[in-house]
Short mmCIF file of C-alpha atoms in Angstrom, two decimals:
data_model
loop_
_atom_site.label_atom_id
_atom_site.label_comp_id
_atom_site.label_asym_id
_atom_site.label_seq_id
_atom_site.Cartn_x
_atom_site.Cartn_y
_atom_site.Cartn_z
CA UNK A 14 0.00 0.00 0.00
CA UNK A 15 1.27 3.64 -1.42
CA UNK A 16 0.15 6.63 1.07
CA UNK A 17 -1.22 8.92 -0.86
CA UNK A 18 0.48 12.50 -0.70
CA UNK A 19 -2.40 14.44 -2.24
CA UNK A 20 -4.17 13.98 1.06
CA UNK A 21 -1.13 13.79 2.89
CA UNK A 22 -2.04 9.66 3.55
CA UNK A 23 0.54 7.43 5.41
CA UNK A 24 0.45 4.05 4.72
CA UNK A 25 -1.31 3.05 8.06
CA UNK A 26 -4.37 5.59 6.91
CA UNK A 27 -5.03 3.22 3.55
CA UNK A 28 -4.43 0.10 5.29
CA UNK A 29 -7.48 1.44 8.12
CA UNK A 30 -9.47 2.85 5.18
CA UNK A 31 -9.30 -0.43 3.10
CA UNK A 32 -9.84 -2.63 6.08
CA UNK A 33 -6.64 -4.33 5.86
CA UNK A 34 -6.22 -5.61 9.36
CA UNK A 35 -2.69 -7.49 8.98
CA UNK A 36 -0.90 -4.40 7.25
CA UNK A 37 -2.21 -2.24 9.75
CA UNK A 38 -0.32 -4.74 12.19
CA UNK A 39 2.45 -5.37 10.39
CA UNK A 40 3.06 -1.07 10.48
CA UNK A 41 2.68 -0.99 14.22
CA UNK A 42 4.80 -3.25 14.84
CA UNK A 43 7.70 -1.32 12.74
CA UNK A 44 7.07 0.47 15.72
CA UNK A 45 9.98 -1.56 17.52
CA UNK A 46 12.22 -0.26 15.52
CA UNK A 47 11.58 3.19 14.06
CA UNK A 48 8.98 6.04 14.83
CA UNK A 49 5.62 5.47 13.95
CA UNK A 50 2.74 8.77 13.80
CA UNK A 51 -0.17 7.23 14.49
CA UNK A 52 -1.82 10.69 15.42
CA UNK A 53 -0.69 11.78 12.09
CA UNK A 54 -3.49 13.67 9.75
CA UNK A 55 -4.46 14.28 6.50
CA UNK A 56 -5.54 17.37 4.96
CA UNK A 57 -8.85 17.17 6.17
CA UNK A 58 -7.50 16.72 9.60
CA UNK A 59 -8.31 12.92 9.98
CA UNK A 60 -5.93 10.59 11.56
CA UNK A 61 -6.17 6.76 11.07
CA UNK A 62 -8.51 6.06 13.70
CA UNK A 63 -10.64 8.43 12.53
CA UNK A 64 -10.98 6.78 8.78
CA UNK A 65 -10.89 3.26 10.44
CA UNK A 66 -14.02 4.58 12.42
CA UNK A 67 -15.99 6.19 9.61
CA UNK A 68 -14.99 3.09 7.58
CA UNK A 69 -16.90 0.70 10.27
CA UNK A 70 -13.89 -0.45 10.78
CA UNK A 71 -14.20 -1.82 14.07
CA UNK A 72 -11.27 -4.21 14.12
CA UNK A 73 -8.99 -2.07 13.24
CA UNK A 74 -10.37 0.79 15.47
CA UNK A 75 -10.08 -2.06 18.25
CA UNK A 76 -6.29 -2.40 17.21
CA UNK A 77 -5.56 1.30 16.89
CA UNK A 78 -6.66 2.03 20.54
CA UNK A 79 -5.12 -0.66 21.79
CA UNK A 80 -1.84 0.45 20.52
CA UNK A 81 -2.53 3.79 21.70
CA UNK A 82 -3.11 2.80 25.14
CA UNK A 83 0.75 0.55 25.19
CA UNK A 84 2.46 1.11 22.39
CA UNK A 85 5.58 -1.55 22.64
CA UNK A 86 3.55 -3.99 24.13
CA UNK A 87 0.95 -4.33 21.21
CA UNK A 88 3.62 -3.76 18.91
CA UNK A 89 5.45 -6.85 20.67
CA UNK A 90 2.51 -8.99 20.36
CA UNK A 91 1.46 -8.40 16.97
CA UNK A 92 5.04 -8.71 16.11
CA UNK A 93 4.93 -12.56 17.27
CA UNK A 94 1.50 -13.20 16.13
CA UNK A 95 3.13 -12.26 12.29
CA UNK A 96 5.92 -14.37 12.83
#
């Protein structure tokens, strides 16, 4: 998945828009290892919880907050739930 620089898009923001549930995991837990924005907004001032929640996303929404609330350890565990 491309972000999409028109709408200043990360990667994370088209893998919660398109429901993608194991990329969305897969960029958190890059987390271990370099800096990841998850607060990060488009143009229109929407981060990727907020598509992921307008989407009816709600796994991914469930994901997102998680890693909000414990960043390394959700990153951790997703990490050895990919592996």
């Amino acid at each position: 998945l491309l972000s999409d620089k028109r709408n200043n898009w990360s990667p994370l923001m088209v893998a919660a828009c398109c429901g993608r549930k194991e990329i969305v995991k897969r960029i958190l837990c890059s987390s271990l290892w370099r800096k990841i924005n998850i607060t990060q907004k488009s143009t229109d001032g929407e981060t990727a919880l907020d598509i992921a929640r307008q989407r009816n996303e709600y796994k991914i929404v469930a994901i997102l907050e998680e890693f909000n609330n414990n960043q390394a350890e959700t990153a951790k565990k997703y990490a050895k739930q990919l592996n």
